[in-house]
Amino acid sequence: MNDHEQQAPPPAAGSPPSSVEPVSLADMVGLPVMAADSAEHLGEVKGFVVEPSGRRVMKVHISGKRRKAMFVPWSALTIGPDMVMASAANAAEPGDDDRDQDTANGDLTLVGARVLDTTGNERGTVTAGEVEPVTGRVVELRANGASVGPAQIHSLGRYALVVDATPWL
Amino acid sequence: MRATDVVGLPVVSIDGGEDLAQVHDVVYDPSRRLLIGFTLRKGGFLGGRMSSVLNAEDVVAVGPDAVMVASGEALSDRSDASTGLADPEGTVQVLGTAAVTSQGQRLGVVSGVIIDTRERPCAVGYEIRESTDGGQHGPSRFVPISDQMALSADALVVPVEVLDYAGDDLDGFGRVLDSYRTANGKPQNPGSHRVGAETPGASGGPPLKEQQ
């Protein structure tokens, strides 16, 4: 019959449309940030400014040369294995809102955040996070031995990352 | 869980991940057997009393680690809140009240209000601690709240029939409630849509839990 034709394995269910591997936020911390236009070393990755929904990284917080917190929009970055390339040196800017400042002060963090589910149970802390390199969207977080997907994330604030209880049920 | 276990828990917004306040006190209306809500204080070491209060109906969940609300808008101004929250002192103080049976036997004092936190929090039982001669705390009994109970500033009268269902630990109180309600065939809280024995068993865990 047609047993020759249907042998190609179907694409894995739920795999992202792009073939780009997600990047680990923990692996990015400490990487040098280099400006592609000026070849200038801008600093090292220190942390991530995450939008209030907790589902997308908006900016990378870098330690500037004069120990001044600087921020590069995720959209201006290309993440390589050895360093992070910023499209231009002037993409790095001082923080312009409370969320930037809270991140720079260590009051707001995704990896390391207390995890609280919507039933009021604490679920440890975020131990790892993977994001799509192009969009900065969170693909998966790990907390308390469970995998948390973006649809299960409600918010990230200074107190906690609030998520559904389903990963632990 | 005991109502007093909620005191000190942070109130956290689901849409923001922020701690908006800490629970200062639990306001309970014994005559209607309803948990009305919570008075609040600011979090932190020197947290003062807040003018905001939290109505029980605006609570999404009460867990061992936090009271969850949808957003900061769940907190309401004290003057807008229902009468019990505007004037918490106006409600009957139930903790410390003497508990006696309907046949005139002294049981001890009410040492806790047990609340069911699965959905809208409500009161489902009393913890009654035997008072011993030496003034020390004796063992506790957990009795389901019943329509036939009478409560005043002087005493809580527990019908002897209800006493048959009393449990001696909080962990087993969910089963106590279920057997009491099955035997009596009616909901405990007419004002509440949630009754232990009839709640779909999807949640898995026991309805009442002691704080770890």
Coordinates of C-alpha atoms in Angstrom, one line a residue:
Chain A
M1 CA 0.0 0.0 0.0
N2 CA 1.3 3.4 0.9
D3 CA 3.7 2.2 3.6
H4 CA 6.6 3.9 1.9
E5 CA 5.2 7.3 2.0
Q6 CA 4.0 7.9 5.5
Q7 CA 7.2 7.1 7.3
A8 CA 8.5 10.6 8.0
P9 CA 8.1 11.3 11.6
P10 CA 5.6 14.0 12.3
P11 CA 6.9 17.2 14.0
A12 CA 6.8 16.9 17.7
A13 CA 3.6 18.2 19.2
G14 CA 3.9 21.6 20.8
S15 CA 7.3 22.4 19.4
P16 CA 7.9 26.0 18.6
P17 CA 7.7 27.0 15.0
S18 CA 11.3 28.2 14.9
S19 CA 14.1 25.7 15.1
V20 CA 16.0 28.0 17.4
E21 CA 16.8 26.5 20.7
P22 CA 15.6 28.3 23.8
V23 CA 18.3 30.0 25.9
S24 CA 18.8 29.5 29.6
L25 CA 18.7 32.7 31.6
A26 CA 21.1 31.3 34.2
D27 CA 23.6 30.5 31.4
M28 CA 23.4 34.1 30.2
V29 CA 24.3 35.7 33.5
G30 CA 28.0 36.8 33.5
L31 CA 28.3 36.8 29.7
P32 CA 30.1 39.8 28.2
V33 CA 27.9 42.2 26.3
M34 CA 29.6 43.6 23.2
A35 CA 28.3 46.4 20.9
A36 CA 28.3 45.1 17.3
D37 CA 28.8 48.6 15.8
S38 CA 31.6 49.9 17.9
A39 CA 33.2 46.6 19.2
E40 CA 32.9 48.2 22.6
H41 CA 32.6 46.0 25.7
L42 CA 29.5 47.3 27.4
G43 CA 29.6 45.2 30.5
E44 CA 28.3 41.8 31.8
V45 CA 24.8 40.4 32.0
K46 CA 23.6 40.8 35.5
G47 CA 19.8 40.2 35.3
F48 CA 16.6 40.5 33.4
V49 CA 13.8 43.0 33.4
V50 CA 10.7 40.8 33.0
E51 CA 7.3 42.3 32.1
P52 CA 4.6 42.2 34.9
S53 CA 2.9 39.2 33.3
G54 CA 6.1 37.2 34.1
R55 CA 6.0 35.8 30.5
R56 CA 8.5 37.8 28.6
V57 CA 12.0 39.3 29.2
M58 CA 11.9 43.0 28.1
K59 CA 15.5 44.1 28.8
V60 CA 18.8 42.7 30.0
H61 CA 20.4 44.5 33.0
I62 CA 24.1 44.9 32.5
S63 CA 26.8 46.1 34.9
G64 CA 28.3 49.1 33.2
K65 CA 31.9 50.2 33.5
R66 CA 31.2 52.9 36.0
R67 CA 29.1 50.5 38.0
K68 CA 26.0 52.2 36.7
A69 CA 23.1 50.0 35.9
M70 CA 22.4 49.9 32.2
F71 CA 19.7 48.2 30.3
V72 CA 19.6 46.8 26.7
P73 CA 16.2 45.9 25.1
W74 CA 16.0 42.2 24.4
S75 CA 15.1 43.0 20.8
A76 CA 18.5 44.6 20.3
L77 CA 20.4 41.5 21.4
T78 CA 21.8 38.5 19.7
I79 CA 22.7 35.8 22.1
G80 CA 25.8 33.8 21.2
P81 CA 27.6 31.0 22.9
D82 CA 30.4 33.2 24.3
M83 CA 28.9 36.6 24.5
V84 CA 25.8 38.7 23.9
M85 CA 25.9 41.1 21.0
A86 CA 24.1 44.4 21.2
S87 CA 23.1 45.9 17.8
A88 CA 24.6 49.3 18.8
A89 CA 26.5 50.8 21.7
N90 CA 23.7 53.3 22.2
A91 CA 21.2 50.5 22.7
A92 CA 22.4 50.5 26.4
E93 CA 20.5 53.0 28.4
P94 CA 20.0 53.9 32.0
G95 CA 16.8 52.6 33.5
D96 CA 13.7 54.6 32.9
D97 CA 11.1 53.1 35.2
D98 CA 10.5 51.5 38.6
R99 CA 10.7 48.0 37.1
D100 CA 14.2 48.7 35.8
Q101 CA 15.3 50.1 39.2
D102 CA 13.7 47.3 41.2
T103 CA 15.6 44.8 39.0
A104 CA 18.9 46.7 39.4
N105 CA 18.3 46.8 43.2
G106 CA 17.7 43.0 43.3
D107 CA 14.1 43.5 44.4
L108 CA 12.7 42.0 41.3
T109 CA 14.1 38.9 39.7
L110 CA 12.8 36.0 37.7
V111 CA 15.4 33.3 38.5
G112 CA 15.4 33.2 42.3
A113 CA 11.9 34.6 42.7
R114 CA 9.6 33.1 45.4
V115 CA 7.0 31.1 43.7
L116 CA 3.4 31.3 45.0
D117 CA 0.5 29.5 43.4
T118 CA -3.0 30.9 43.1
T119 CA -4.2 28.8 46.1
G120 CA -1.8 30.5 48.4
N121 CA 0.9 27.8 48.6
E122 CA 4.5 28.6 48.3
R123 CA 6.4 26.4 45.8
G124 CA 10.0 27.2 46.4
T125 CA 11.9 29.5 44.1
V126 CA 12.5 29.7 40.3
T127 CA 15.6 27.7 39.8
A128 CA 15.9 28.0 36.0
G129 CA 14.2 29.8 33.1
E130 CA 14.3 29.3 29.4
V131 CA 13.3 31.9 26.9
E132 CA 12.9 32.2 23.1
P133 CA 16.1 34.0 21.9
V134 CA 14.3 36.2 19.4
T135 CA 11.2 37.3 21.3
G136 CA 12.3 36.9 24.9
R137 CA 9.1 35.0 25.6
V138 CA 9.4 32.6 28.5
V139 CA 9.2 29.0 27.3
E140 CA 9.7 27.1 30.6
L141 CA 10.5 27.8 34.2
R142 CA 11.6 25.3 36.8
A143 CA 10.4 25.5 40.4
N144 CA 10.2 23.0 43.2
G145 CA 10.9 20.1 40.9
A146 CA 8.1 21.0 38.4
S147 CA 8.0 22.6 35.0
V148 CA 5.9 25.7 34.6
G149 CA 4.8 26.8 31.2
P150 CA 4.0 30.4 30.1
A151 CA 0.2 29.7 30.2
Q152 CA 0.5 28.9 33.9
I153 CA 2.2 32.2 34.8
H154 CA 0.1 35.0 36.2
S155 CA 2.5 37.7 37.2
L156 CA 5.9 38.6 38.5
G157 CA 6.1 41.2 41.2
R158 CA 8.5 42.1 44.0
Y159 CA 6.9 39.6 46.3
A160 CA 6.5 36.6 44.1
L161 CA 6.0 34.9 40.8
V162 CA 2.3 33.9 40.9
V163 CA 1.5 30.7 39.0
D164 CA -1.3 28.1 38.7
A165 CA -1.2 25.3 41.2
T166 CA -1.5 22.6 38.4
P167 CA 2.2 21.8 38.0
W168 CA 2.3 20.4 41.6
L169 CA -1.1 18.6 41.6
Chain B
M1 CA -7.1 25.7 59.2
R2 CA -7.6 27.8 62.3
A3 CA -8.7 31.4 61.6
T4 CA -5.8 32.5 63.7
D5 CA -3.4 30.8 61.4
V6 CA -4.4 33.4 58.8
V7 CA -3.2 36.3 60.9
G8 CA 0.1 37.6 59.6
L9 CA -0.2 36.0 56.2
P10 CA 0.7 38.3 53.3
V11 CA -2.2 39.4 51.0
V12 CA -0.8 38.9 47.4
S13 CA -2.2 40.1 44.1
I14 CA -2.5 37.4 41.4
D15 CA -2.2 40.0 38.6
G16 CA 0.9 41.7 40.1
G17 CA 2.8 39.4 42.4
E18 CA 2.9 42.1 45.0
D19 CA 2.3 41.8 48.7
L20 CA -0.4 44.4 49.3
A21 CA -0.8 44.0 53.1
Q22 CA -0.6 41.5 56.0
V23 CA -3.7 40.0 57.7
H24 CA -4.1 41.8 61.0
D25 CA -7.2 40.1 62.2
V26 CA -9.9 37.8 61.1
V27 CA -13.5 39.2 61.4
Y28 CA -16.0 36.5 62.0
D29 CA -19.8 36.9 62.6
P30 CA -20.8 34.1 64.9
S31 CA -24.5 34.8 64.6
R32 CA -24.4 34.2 60.8
R33 CA -21.5 31.8 61.1
L34 CA -19.8 33.8 58.3
L35 CA -16.3 34.9 57.9
I36 CA -16.8 38.5 57.0
G37 CA -13.2 39.3 56.1
F38 CA -9.9 40.6 57.3
T39 CA -8.6 43.7 58.8
L40 CA -5.1 44.5 57.4
R41 CA -1.8 46.0 58.4
K42 CA 1.2 47.1 56.4
G43 CA 3.8 44.4 56.0
G44 CA 7.2 44.6 57.5
F45 CA 8.7 45.1 60.9
L46 CA 6.9 48.3 61.9
G47 CA 3.7 47.6 59.9
G48 CA 0.9 49.9 61.1
R49 CA -2.8 49.3 60.9
M50 CA -4.2 50.1 57.4
S51 CA -7.4 51.8 56.7
S52 CA -8.1 49.2 54.0
V53 CA -9.9 46.0 54.7
L54 CA -10.5 42.8 52.7
N55 CA -14.0 41.4 52.3
A56 CA -14.1 37.6 52.3
E57 CA -16.0 37.6 49.0
D58 CA -13.0 39.4 47.4
V59 CA -10.6 36.6 48.4
V60 CA -9.6 34.2 45.7
A61 CA -7.9 31.7 48.0
V62 CA -6.5 31.3 51.5
G63 CA -3.5 29.0 51.6
P64 CA -0.9 28.2 54.2
D65 CA 1.5 30.8 52.8
A66 CA -0.7 33.6 51.5
V67 CA -4.1 35.1 51.0
M68 CA -4.6 35.5 47.3
V69 CA -6.7 38.3 45.7
A70 CA -7.2 39.1 42.0
S71 CA -5.7 42.6 42.2
G72 CA -5.1 45.5 44.4
E73 CA -8.7 46.6 43.8
A74 CA -9.8 43.7 46.1
L75 CA -8.9 45.9 49.1
S76 CA -11.7 48.2 50.0
D77 CA -11.8 51.2 52.3
R78 CA -13.0 50.5 55.8
S79 CA -15.8 52.9 55.5
D80 CA -17.2 51.2 52.4
A81 CA -17.0 47.7 53.8
S82 CA -19.8 45.7 55.4
T83 CA -20.7 46.7 59.0
G84 CA -18.7 44.0 60.6
L85 CA -15.5 45.1 59.0
A86 CA -16.1 48.8 59.6
D87 CA -16.5 48.1 63.3
P88 CA -14.8 44.8 64.1
E89 CA -15.2 45.3 67.8
G90 CA -19.0 45.1 67.3
T91 CA -18.9 41.4 66.6
V92 CA -19.2 38.9 69.5
Q93 CA -15.8 37.8 70.7
V94 CA -16.0 34.0 70.4
L95 CA -12.4 33.0 71.4
G96 CA -12.2 32.5 75.1
T97 CA -16.0 32.0 75.5
A98 CA -17.0 29.1 77.8
A99 CA -18.4 26.1 76.0
V100 CA -21.1 24.0 77.7
T101 CA -23.2 21.1 76.5
S102 CA -27.0 21.5 76.1
Q103 CA -27.2 19.2 79.1
G104 CA -25.3 21.5 81.3
Q105 CA -21.8 20.0 81.3
R106 CA -18.8 22.3 81.1
L107 CA -16.6 21.5 78.1
G108 CA -13.9 24.2 78.2
V109 CA -13.3 27.3 76.3
V110 CA -13.5 28.1 72.6
S111 CA -9.9 28.3 71.6
G112 CA -10.2 28.4 67.8
V113 CA -12.5 29.0 64.9
I114 CA -11.9 26.5 62.1
I115 CA -12.3 27.8 58.6
D116 CA -12.8 26.1 55.3
T117 CA -10.6 27.8 52.8
R118 CA -11.3 25.9 49.6
E119 CA -13.3 28.7 48.1
R120 CA -14.9 31.6 49.8
P121 CA -13.6 31.2 53.3
C122 CA -16.2 30.4 55.9
A123 CA -16.3 29.1 59.5
V124 CA -17.1 25.4 59.8
G125 CA -16.1 24.4 63.3
Y126 CA -14.9 25.4 66.8
E127 CA -11.9 24.2 68.6
I128 CA -12.8 23.7 72.3
R129 CA -10.0 23.3 74.8
E130 CA -10.7 21.6 78.1
S131 CA -9.6 23.7 81.0
T132 CA -8.0 21.7 83.7
D133 CA -8.0 22.5 87.4
G134 CA -4.4 23.7 87.3
G135 CA -5.4 26.3 84.7
Q136 CA -3.3 24.5 82.1
H137 CA -4.5 23.7 78.6
G138 CA -6.1 20.4 78.2
P139 CA -6.8 18.4 75.1
S140 CA -8.7 20.0 72.2
R141 CA -11.9 18.9 70.6
F142 CA -13.1 20.0 67.2
V143 CA -16.9 20.3 66.8
P144 CA -18.8 21.1 63.6
I145 CA -20.7 24.4 63.7
S146 CA -24.4 23.6 63.8
D147 CA -27.7 25.5 63.5
Q148 CA -28.6 24.3 66.9
M149 CA -25.7 26.0 68.6
A150 CA -26.4 29.1 70.7
L151 CA -23.7 31.7 71.3
S152 CA -23.6 34.8 73.4
A153 CA -21.0 36.8 75.2
D154 CA -21.5 34.4 78.1
A155 CA -21.3 30.9 76.5
L156 CA -21.4 28.7 73.5
V157 CA -24.0 25.9 74.0
V158 CA -23.1 22.8 72.1
P159 CA -26.0 20.3 71.5
V160 CA -25.0 16.9 72.8
E161 CA -25.9 15.4 69.3
V162 CA -23.2 17.5 67.7
L163 CA -20.7 16.4 70.4
D164 CA -21.0 12.9 69.1
Y165 CA -19.2 14.0 65.9
A166 CA -16.4 15.9 67.7
G167 CA -12.9 15.0 66.5
D168 CA -9.7 15.2 68.5
D169 CA -7.4 16.5 65.8
L170 CA -7.6 19.1 63.1
D171 CA -6.3 16.9 60.3
G172 CA -9.3 14.6 60.6
F173 CA -11.8 17.4 60.9
G174 CA -12.7 17.2 57.2
R175 CA -14.0 13.7 57.7
V176 CA -15.8 14.8 60.9
L177 CA -17.6 17.4 58.9
D178 CA -18.5 15.1 56.1
S179 CA -20.0 12.5 58.4
Y180 CA -21.9 15.1 60.4
R181 CA -23.3 16.6 57.3
T182 CA -24.2 13.3 55.7
A183 CA -26.0 12.3 58.9
N184 CA -27.9 15.6 59.1
G185 CA -28.5 15.8 55.3
K186 CA -28.3 19.5 55.0
P187 CA -25.8 22.2 54.3
Q188 CA -24.1 23.8 57.3
N189 CA -24.0 27.3 55.9
P190 CA -27.2 28.2 54.2
G191 CA -25.6 31.4 52.9
S192 CA -22.7 29.5 51.3
H193 CA -22.7 27.4 48.2
R194 CA -19.9 25.2 49.4
V195 CA -20.5 22.2 51.5
G196 CA -17.8 19.6 52.2
A197 CA -19.7 16.4 51.5
E198 CA -21.1 17.7 48.3
T199 CA -18.0 19.4 46.9
P200 CA -16.7 17.6 43.8
G201 CA -13.6 15.8 44.9
A202 CA -11.3 17.3 42.3
S203 CA -9.1 19.1 44.7
G204 CA -7.7 16.0 46.2
G205 CA -6.3 17.2 49.5
P206 CA -8.2 17.5 52.7
P207 CA -10.3 20.6 53.0
L208 CA -8.8 21.7 56.2
K209 CA -5.2 21.7 57.0
E210 CA -3.0 22.8 59.8
Q211 CA -0.3 25.2 58.9
Q212 CA 3.0 23.5 58.6

